Tab-separated table of C-alpha atoms and ligand atoms in Angstrom:
chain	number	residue	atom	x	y	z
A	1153	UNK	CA	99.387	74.301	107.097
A	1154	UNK	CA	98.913	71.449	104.873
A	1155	UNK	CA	101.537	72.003	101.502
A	1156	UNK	CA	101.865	70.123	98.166
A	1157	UNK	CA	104.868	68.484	98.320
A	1158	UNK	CA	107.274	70.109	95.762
A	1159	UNK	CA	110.702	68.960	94.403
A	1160	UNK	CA	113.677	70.185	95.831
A	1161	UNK	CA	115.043	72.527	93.427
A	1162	UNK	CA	111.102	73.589	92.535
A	1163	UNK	CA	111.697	77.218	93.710
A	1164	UNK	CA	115.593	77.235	92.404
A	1165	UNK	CA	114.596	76.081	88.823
A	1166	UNK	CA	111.663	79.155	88.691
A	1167	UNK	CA	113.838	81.857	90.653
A	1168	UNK	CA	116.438	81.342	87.384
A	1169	UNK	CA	114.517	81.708	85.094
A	1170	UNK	CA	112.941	84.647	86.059
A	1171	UNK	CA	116.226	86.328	87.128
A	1172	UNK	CA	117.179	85.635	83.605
A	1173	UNK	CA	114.015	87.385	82.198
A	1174	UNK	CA	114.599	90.779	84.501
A	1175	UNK	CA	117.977	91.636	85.121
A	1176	UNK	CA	117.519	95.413	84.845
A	1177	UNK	CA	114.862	94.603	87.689
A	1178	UNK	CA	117.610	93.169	89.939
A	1179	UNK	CA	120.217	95.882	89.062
A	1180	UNK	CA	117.624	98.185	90.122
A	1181	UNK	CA	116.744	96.600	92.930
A	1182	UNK	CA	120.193	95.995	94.449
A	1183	UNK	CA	120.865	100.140	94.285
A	1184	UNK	CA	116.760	100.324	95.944
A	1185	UNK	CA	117.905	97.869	98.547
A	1186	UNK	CA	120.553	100.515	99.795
A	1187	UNK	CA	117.852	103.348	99.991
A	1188	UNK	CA	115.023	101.384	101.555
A	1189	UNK	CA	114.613	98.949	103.801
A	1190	UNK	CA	114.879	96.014	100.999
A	1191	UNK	CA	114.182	98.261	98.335
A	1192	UNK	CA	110.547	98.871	99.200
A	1193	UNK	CA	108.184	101.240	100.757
A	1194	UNK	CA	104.855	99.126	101.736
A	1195	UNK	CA	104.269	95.523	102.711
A	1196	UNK	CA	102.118	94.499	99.878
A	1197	UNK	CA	103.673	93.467	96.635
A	1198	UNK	CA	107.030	91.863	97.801
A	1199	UNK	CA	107.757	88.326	96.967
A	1200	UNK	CA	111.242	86.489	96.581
A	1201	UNK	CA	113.807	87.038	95.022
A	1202	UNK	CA	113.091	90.512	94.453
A	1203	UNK	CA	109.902	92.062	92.537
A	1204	UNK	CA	109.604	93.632	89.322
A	1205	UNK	CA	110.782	97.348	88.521
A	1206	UNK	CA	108.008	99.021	86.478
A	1207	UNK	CA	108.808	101.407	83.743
A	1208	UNK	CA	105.227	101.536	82.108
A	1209	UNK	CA	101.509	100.190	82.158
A	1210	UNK	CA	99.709	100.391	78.989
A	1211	UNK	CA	95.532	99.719	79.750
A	1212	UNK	CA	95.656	95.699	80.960
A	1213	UNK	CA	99.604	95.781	80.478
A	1214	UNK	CA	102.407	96.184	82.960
A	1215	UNK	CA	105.839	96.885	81.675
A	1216	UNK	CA	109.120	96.196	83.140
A	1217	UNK	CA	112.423	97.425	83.254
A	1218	UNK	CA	113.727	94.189	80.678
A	1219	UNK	CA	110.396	95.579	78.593
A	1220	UNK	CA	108.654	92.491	79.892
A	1221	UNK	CA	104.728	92.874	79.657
A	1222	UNK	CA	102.714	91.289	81.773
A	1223	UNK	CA	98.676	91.076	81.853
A	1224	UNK	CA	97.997	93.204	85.312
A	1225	UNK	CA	95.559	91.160	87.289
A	1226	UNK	CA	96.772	93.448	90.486
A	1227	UNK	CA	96.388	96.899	89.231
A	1228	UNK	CA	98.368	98.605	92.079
A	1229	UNK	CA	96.833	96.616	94.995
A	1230	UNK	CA	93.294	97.378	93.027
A	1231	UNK	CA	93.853	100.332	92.724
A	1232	UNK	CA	92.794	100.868	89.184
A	1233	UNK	CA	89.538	100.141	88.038
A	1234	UNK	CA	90.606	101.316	84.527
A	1235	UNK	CA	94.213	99.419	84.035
A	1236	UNK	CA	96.481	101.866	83.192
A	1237	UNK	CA	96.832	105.172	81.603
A	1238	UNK	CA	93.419	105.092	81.045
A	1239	UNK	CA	92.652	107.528	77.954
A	1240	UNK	CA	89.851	109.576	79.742
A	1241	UNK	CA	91.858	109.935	83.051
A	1242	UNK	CA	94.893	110.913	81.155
A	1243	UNK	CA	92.986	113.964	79.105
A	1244	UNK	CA	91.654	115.077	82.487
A	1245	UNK	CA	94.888	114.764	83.999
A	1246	UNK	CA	96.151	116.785	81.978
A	1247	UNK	CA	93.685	119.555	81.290
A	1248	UNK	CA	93.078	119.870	84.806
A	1249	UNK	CA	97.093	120.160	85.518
A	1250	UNK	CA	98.148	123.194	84.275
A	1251	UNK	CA	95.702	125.215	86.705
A	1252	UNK	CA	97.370	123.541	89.158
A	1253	UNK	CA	97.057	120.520	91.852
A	1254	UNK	CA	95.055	121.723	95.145
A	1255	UNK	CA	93.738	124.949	96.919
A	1256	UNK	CA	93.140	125.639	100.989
A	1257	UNK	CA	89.611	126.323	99.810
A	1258	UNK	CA	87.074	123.756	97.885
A	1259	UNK	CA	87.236	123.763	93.781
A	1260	UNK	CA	84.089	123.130	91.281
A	1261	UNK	CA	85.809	119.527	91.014
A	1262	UNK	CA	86.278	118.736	94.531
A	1263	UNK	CA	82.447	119.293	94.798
A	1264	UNK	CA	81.098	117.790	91.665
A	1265	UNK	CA	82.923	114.345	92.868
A	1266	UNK	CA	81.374	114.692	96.489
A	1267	UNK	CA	77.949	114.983	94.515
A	1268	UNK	CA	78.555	112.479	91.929
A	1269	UNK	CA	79.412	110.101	95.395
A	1270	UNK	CA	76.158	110.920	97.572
A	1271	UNK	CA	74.198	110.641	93.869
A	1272	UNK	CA	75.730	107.213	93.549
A	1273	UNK	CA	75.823	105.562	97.009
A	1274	UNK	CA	72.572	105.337	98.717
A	1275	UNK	CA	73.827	105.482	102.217
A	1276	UNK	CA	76.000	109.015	101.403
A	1277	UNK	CA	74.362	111.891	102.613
A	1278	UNK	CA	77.761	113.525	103.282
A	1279	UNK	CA	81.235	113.075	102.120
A	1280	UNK	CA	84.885	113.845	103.413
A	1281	UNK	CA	87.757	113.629	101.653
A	1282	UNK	CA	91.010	112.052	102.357
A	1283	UNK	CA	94.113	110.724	100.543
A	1284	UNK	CA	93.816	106.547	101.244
A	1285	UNK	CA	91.887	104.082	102.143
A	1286	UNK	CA	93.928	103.841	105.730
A	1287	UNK	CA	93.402	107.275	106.003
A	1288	UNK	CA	89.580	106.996	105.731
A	1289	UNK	CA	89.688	104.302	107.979
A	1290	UNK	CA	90.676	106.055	110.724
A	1291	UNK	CA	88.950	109.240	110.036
A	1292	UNK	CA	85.434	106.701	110.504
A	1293	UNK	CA	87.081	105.744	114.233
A	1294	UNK	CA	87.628	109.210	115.235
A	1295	UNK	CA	83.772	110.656	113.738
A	1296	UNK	CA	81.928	107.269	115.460
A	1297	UNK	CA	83.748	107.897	118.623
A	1298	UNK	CA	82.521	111.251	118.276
A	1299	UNK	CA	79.073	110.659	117.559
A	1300	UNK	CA	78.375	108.301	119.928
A	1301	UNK	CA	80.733	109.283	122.808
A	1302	UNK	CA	81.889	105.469	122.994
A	1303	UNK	CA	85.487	104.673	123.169
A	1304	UNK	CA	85.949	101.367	121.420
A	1305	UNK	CA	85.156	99.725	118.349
A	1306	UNK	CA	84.619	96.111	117.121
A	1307	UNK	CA	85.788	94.646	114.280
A	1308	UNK	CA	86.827	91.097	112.762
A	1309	UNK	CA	89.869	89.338	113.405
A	1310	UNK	CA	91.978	88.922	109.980
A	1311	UNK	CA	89.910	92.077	109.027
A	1312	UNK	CA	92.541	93.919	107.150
A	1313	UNK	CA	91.287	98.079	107.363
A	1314	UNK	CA	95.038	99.279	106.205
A	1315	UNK	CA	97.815	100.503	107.978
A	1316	UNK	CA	96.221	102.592	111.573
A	1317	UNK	CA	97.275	100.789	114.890
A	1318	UNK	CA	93.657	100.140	115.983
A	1319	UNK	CA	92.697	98.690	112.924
A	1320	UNK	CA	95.295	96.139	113.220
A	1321	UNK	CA	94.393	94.568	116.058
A	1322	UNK	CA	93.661	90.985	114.880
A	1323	UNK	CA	96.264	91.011	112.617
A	1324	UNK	CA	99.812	90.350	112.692
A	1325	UNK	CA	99.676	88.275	116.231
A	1326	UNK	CA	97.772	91.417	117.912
A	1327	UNK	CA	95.186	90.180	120.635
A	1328	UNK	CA	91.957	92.315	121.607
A	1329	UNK	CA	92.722	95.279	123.481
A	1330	UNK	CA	89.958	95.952	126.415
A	1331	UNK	CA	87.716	98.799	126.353
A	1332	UNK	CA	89.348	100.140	122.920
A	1333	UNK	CA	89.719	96.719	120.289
A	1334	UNK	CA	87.129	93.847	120.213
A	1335	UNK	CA	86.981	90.927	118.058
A	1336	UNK	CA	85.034	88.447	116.554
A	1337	UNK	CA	85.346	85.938	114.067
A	1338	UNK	CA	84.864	86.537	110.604
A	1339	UNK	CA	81.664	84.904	109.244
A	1340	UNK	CA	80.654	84.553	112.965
A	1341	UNK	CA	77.114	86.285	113.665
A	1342	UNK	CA	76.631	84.973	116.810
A	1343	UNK	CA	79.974	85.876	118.639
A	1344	UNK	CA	79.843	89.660	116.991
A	1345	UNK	CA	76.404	89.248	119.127
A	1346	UNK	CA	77.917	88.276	121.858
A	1347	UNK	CA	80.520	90.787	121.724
A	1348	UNK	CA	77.810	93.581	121.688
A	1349	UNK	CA	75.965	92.240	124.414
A	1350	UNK	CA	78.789	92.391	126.633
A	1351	UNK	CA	80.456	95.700	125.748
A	1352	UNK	CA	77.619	97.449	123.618
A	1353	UNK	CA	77.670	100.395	125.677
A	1354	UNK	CA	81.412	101.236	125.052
A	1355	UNK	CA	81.450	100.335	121.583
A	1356	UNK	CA	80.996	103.363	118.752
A	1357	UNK	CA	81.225	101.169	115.804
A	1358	UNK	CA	81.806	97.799	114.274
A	1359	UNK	CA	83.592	97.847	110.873
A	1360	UNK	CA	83.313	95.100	108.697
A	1361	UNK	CA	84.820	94.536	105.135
A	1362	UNK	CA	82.084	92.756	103.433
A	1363	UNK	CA	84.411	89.675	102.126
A	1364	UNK	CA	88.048	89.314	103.611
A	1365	UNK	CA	90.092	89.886	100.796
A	1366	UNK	CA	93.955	90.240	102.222
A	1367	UNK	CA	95.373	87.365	103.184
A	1368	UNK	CA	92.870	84.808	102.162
A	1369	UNK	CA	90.130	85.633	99.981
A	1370	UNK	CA	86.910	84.471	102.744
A	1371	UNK	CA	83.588	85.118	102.170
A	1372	UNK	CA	80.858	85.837	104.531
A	1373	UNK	CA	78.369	82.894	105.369
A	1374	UNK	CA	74.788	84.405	104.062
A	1375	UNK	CA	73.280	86.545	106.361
A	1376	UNK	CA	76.052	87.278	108.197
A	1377	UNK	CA	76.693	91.283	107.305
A	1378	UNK	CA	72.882	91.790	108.155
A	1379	UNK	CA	72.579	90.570	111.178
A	1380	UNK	CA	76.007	92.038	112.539
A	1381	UNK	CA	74.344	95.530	111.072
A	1382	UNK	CA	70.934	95.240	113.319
A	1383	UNK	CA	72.970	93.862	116.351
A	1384	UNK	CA	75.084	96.957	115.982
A	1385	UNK	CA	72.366	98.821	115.635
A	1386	UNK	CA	70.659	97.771	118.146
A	1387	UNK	CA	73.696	98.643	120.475
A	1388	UNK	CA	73.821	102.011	119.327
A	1389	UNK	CA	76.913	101.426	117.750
A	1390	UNK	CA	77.638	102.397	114.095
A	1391	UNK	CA	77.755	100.027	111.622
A	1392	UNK	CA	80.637	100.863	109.174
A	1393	UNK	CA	81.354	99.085	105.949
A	1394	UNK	CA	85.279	99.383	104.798
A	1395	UNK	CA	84.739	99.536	100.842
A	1396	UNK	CA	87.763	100.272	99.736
A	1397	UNK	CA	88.120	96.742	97.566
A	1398	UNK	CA	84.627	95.859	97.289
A	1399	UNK	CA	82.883	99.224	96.092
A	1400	UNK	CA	83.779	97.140	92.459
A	1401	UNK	CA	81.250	94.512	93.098
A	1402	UNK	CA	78.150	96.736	92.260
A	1403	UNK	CA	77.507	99.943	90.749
A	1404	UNK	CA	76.043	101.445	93.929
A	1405	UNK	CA	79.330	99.288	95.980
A	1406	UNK	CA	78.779	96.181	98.169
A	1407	UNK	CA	76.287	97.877	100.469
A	1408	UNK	CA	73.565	97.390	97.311
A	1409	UNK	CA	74.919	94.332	96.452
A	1410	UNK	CA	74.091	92.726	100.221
A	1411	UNK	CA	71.199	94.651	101.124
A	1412	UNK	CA	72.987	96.842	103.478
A	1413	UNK	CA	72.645	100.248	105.317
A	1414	UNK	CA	75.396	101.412	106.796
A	1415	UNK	CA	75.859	104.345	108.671
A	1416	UNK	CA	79.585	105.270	107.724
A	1417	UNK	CA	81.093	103.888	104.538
A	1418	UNK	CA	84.925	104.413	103.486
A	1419	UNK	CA	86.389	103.927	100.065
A	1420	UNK	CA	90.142	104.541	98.728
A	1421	UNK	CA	92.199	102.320	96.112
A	1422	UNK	CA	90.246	102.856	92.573
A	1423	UNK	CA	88.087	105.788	93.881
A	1424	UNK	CA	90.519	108.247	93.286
A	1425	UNK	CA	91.200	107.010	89.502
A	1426	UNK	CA	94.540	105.793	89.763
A	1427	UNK	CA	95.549	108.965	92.175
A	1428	UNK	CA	95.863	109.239	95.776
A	1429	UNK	CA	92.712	109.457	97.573
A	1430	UNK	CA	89.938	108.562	100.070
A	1431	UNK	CA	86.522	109.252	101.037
A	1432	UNK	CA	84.359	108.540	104.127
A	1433	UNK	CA	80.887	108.748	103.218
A	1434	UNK	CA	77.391	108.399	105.563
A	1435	UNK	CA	74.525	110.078	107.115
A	1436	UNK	CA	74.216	113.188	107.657
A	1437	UNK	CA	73.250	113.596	111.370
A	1438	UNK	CA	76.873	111.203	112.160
A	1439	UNK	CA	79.066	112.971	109.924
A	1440	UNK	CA	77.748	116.500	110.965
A	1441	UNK	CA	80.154	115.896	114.114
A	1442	UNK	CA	82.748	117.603	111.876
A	1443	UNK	CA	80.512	120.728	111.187
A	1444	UNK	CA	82.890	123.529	112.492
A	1445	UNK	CA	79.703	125.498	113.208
A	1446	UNK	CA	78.876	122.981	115.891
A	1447	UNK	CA	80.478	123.839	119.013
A	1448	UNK	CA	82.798	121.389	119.881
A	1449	UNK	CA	83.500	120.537	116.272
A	1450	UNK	CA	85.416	117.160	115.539
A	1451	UNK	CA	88.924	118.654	113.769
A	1452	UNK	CA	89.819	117.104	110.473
A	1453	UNK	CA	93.101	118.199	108.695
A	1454	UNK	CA	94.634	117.022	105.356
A	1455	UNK	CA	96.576	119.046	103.072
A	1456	UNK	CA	95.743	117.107	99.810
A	1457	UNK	CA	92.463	116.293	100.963
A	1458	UNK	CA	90.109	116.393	97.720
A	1459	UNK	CA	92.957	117.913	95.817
A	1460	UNK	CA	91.977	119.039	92.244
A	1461	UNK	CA	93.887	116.735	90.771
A	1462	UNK	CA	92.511	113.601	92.619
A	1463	UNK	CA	88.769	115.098	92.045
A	1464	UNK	CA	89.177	115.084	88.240
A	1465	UNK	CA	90.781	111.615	88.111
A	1466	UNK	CA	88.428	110.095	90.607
A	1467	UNK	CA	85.534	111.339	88.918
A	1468	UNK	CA	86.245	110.922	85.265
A	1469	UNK	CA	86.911	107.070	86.281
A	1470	UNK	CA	83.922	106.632	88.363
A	1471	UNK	CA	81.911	108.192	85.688
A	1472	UNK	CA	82.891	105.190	83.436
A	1473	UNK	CA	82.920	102.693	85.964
A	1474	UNK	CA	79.171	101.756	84.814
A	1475	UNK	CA	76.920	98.564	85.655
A	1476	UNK	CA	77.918	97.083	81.749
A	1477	UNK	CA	81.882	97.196	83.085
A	1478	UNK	CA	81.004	95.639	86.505
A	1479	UNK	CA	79.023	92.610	84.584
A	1480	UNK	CA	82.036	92.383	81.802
A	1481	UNK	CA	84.796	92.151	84.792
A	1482	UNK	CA	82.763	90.159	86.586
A	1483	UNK	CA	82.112	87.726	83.784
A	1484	UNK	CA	85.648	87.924	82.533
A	1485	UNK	CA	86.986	87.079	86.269
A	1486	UNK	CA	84.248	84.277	85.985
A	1487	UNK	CA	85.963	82.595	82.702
A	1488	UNK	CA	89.020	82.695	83.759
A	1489	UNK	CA	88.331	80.721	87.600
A	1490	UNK	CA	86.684	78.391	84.990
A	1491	UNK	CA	89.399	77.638	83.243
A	1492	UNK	CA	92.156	77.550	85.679
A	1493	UNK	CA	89.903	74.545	87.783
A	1494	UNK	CA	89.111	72.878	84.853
A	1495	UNK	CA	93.006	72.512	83.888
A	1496	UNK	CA	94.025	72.217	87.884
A	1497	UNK	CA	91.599	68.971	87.628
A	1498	UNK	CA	93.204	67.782	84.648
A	1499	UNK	CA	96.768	68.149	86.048
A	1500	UNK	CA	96.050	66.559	89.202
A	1501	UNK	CA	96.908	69.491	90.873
A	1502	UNK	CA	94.695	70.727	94.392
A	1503	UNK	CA	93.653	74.434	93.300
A	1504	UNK	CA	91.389	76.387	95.878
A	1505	UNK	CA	89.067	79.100	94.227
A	1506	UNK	CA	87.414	81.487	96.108
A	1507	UNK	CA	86.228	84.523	94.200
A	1508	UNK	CA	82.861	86.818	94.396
A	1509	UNK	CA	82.268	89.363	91.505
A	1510	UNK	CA	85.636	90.388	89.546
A	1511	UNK	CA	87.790	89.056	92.154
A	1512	UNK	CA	89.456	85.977	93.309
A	1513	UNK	CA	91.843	84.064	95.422
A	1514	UNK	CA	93.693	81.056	94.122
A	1515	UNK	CA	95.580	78.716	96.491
A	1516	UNK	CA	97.233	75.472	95.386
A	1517	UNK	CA	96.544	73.242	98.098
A	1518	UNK	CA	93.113	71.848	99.049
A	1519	UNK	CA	92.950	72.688	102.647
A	1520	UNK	CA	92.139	76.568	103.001
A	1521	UNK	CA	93.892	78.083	106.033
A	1522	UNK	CA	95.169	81.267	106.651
A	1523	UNK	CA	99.423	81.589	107.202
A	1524	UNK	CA	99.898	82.147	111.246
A	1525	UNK	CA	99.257	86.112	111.163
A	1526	UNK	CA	100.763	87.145	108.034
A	1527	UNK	CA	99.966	87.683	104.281
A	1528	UNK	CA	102.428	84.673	103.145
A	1529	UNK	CA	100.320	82.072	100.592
A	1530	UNK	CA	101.614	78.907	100.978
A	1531	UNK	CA	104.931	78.158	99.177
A	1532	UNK	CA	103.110	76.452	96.311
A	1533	UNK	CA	100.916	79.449	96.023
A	1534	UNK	CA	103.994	81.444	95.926
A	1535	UNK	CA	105.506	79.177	93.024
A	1536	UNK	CA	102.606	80.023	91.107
A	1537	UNK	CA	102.934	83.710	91.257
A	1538	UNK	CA	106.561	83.436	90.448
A	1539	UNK	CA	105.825	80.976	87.328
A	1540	UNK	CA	103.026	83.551	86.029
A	1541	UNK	CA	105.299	85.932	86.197
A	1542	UNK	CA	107.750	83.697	83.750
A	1543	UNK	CA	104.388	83.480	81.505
A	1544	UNK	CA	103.320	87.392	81.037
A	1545	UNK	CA	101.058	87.270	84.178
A	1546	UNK	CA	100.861	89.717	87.353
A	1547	UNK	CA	98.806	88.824	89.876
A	1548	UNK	CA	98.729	89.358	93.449
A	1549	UNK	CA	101.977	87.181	95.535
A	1550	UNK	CA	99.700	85.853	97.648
A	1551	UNK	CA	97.127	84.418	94.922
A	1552	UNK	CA	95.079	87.510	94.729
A	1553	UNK	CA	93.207	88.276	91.248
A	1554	UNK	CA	91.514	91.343	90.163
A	1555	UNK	CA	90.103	92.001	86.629
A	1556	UNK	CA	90.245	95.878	85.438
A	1557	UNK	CA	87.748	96.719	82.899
A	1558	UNK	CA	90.668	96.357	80.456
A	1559	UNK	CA	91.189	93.138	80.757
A	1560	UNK	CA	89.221	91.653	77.955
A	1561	UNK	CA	89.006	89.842	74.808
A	1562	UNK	CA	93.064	89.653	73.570
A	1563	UNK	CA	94.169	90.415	77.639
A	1564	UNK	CA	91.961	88.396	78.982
A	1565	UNK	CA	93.112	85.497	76.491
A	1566	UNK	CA	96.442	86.239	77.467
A	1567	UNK	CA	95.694	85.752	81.140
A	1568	UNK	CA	94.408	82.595	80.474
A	1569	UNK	CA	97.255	81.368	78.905
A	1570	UNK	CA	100.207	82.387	80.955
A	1571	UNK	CA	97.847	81.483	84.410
A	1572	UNK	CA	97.548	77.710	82.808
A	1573	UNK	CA	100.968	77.279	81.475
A	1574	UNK	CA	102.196	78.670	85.124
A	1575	UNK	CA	99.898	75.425	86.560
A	1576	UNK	CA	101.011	73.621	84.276
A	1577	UNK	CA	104.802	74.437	85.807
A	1578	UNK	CA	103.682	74.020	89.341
A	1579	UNK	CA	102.179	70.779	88.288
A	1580	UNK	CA	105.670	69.490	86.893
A	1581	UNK	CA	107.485	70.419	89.927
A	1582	UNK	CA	105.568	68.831	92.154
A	1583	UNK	CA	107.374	65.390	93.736
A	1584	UNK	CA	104.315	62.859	92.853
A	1585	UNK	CA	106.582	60.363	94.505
A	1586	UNK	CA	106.433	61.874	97.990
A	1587	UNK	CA	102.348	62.708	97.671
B	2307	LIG	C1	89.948	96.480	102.661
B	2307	LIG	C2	90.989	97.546	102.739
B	2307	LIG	N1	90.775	98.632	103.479
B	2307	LIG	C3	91.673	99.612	103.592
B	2307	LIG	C4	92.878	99.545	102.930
B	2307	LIG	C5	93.884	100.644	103.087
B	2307	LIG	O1	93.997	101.406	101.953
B	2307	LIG	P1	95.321	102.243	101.642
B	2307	LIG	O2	96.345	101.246	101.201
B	2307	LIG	O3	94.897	103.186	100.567
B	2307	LIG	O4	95.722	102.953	102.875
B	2307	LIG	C6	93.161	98.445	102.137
B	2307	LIG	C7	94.456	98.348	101.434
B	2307	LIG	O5	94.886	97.345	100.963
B	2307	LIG	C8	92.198	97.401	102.050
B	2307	LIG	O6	92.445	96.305	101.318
């Protein structure tokens, strides 16, 4: 992969000074480091030398351990729609905590939410619940190889889906596996086509995310989501949309937004309102295959599944997630891609943009490729992050930008700010003599 060139002692220089803004963060993480495999416990969210230790987020603001605050443009791996602490969530929280967290039977909350869902998203007829979005993910495997008696499914290569073993094929070096993973190309109409034509009659469903957002933000050439959806359809395989991310892009989630129909849909991340949760959604004659009056019913367990707590959180946020937010994030994310090309042009430095509604990728370097199987940006792209950080600014390691619906007027300004003066760093520490 094509890199900027940088100077030598580019990372060294930004690693010091932002070891000497967060030392409590690097105590911390030395004694996490002896607990957990290097002090973590998920993938997403690590970056060199070590990442922040949170102690508080107040609405756009994440706190640190030094009482550093940063503007959160990653909101938990977009997980919160709402930024932090968000007042109505909070009351709820905590009027709905003292009667407990979850029951073996349903509560007034747990089915309010699952109407509020099938009232909301046109292709929900039915809901389950689950606790994540990997979760919900593989709960859509299991009910389309139920319904349609087919043992394989289809799905994208680079198509991230979470953290369930046939998900990940296509990521991570992980080649097609016969009869039970295909893949196609992202963007690719014609080979998902061709893929259906030659297996159709073992595959149960083809899963798409609607924009590839891990990784490397990619959008889908127009047209592309349709006509996967009728070749699926015509295969009598399931069409399933993975909306975990993209459910932000449109009050009625990225099926509305593209025209789509699909016949399972799964959502996690901000759908449980900052809590643990997931939900796979569809129609009614598919997800009946879990009816336990049927009579081989499909099982589906879950202790927490559409716990009280998650209900009241979910909904509450979902409730104010309303088309004037989506248009303010998405105008807001808008401003600030503006801005960050418009000073990238005037520092000479090659910025890639790729963004769609209130989110965005941004790659310094102008060639666009994705990094041999894993989720490492490009080591300029990873300078970036690191010098944001040094300015007040969290976003994704890997370039990825999110707006919450907090993140406006004095936030959004602040954003701004620290994302240009962190350019502006890059910019300095690139080696113009070598380029
Ligand atoms: C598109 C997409 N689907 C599914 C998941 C999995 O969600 P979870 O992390 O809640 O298991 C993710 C997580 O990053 C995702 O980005």
């Amino acid at each position: 992969v094509a890199d900027l060139m940088l100077k030598r002692d580019a990372r060294a220089e930004l690693e010091a000074l932002y070891r000497s803004r967060t030392p409590r963060s690097a105590e911390a993480m030395t004694r996490a480091r002896r607990y957990m495999v290097r002090g973590l416990t998920r993938g997403w969210g690590y970056h060199r030398p070590y990442p922040l230790v949170a102690k508080r987020g107040e609405g756009p603001y994440l706190i640190d351990l030094d009482d550093n605050r940063y503007v959160d443009l990653a909101n938990n791996g977009l997980s919160l729609i709402h930024g932090h602490a968000f007042p109505p969530v909070v009351e709820a929280l905590r009027a709905a905590a003292g009667r407990g967290s979850g029951w073996l039977v349903p509560s007034e909350e747990q089915i309010e939410f699952a109407q509020m869902l099938c009232e909301r998203i046109a292709c929900f007829e039915r809901v389950r619940f689950t606790n994540s979005g990997t979760e919900s993910g593989m709960l859509a495997m299991k009910v389309a190889r139920a319904a349609t008696g087919r043992p394989a499914v289809l799905k994208s290569i680079d198509g991230f889906h979470g953290s369930f073993d046939d998900l990940e094929v296509g990521l991570y070096d992980r080649p097609e596996e016969p009869g039970r993973v295909y893949l196609a190309p992202f963007g690719d109409a014609e080979a998902f086509e061709r893929k259906l034509a030659e297996h159709g009659d073992q595959i149960a469903a083809v899963v798409l995310e609607p924009l590839l957002f891990s990784g490397l933000v990619t959008k889908a050439p127009p047209g592309f989501l349709r006509r996967v959806q009728e070749a699926a359809q015509r295969a009598g395989a399931l069409f399933v949309l993975d909306d975990c991310l993209m459910l932000r892009l449109a009050y009625g989630g990225s099926a509305k937004l593209y025209g789509l129909q699909p016949d399972l849909t799964f959502l996690g991340k901000f759908i449980g309102g900052g809590l643990p949760m997931g939900v796979l959604g569809g129609r009614a004659e598919v997800m009946d295959v879990l009816d336990p009056h049927r009579e081989q019913p499909l099982y589906h367990g879950g202790s927490f599944n559409g716990n009280l707590l998650s209900s009241v959180t979910g909904r509450v946020s979902l409730e104010h997630f309303d088309a004037a937010r989506i248009a303010a994030m998405d105008a807001g994310a808008g401003e600030l891609r503006h801005a960050l090309e418009q000073s990238a042009a005037e520092l000479g430095l090659p910025l890639s943009t790729v963004a769609e509604g209130s989110i965005m990728g941004i790659y310094v370097t102008d060639s666009l490729a994705r990094h041999d199987g894993n989720f490492m940006a490009g080591e300029a792209t990873q300078l970036l992050h690191l010098a944001a950080l040094t300015h007040g600014v969290f976003m994704g390691p890997g370039g990825e930008i999110a707006l919450s619906s907090v993140v406006s007027g004095e936030a959004l300004e602040h954003a701004r700010e620290g994302l240009l003066r962190a350019l502006a760093d890059v910019a300095r520490l690139t080696d113009n003599d070598q380029n």
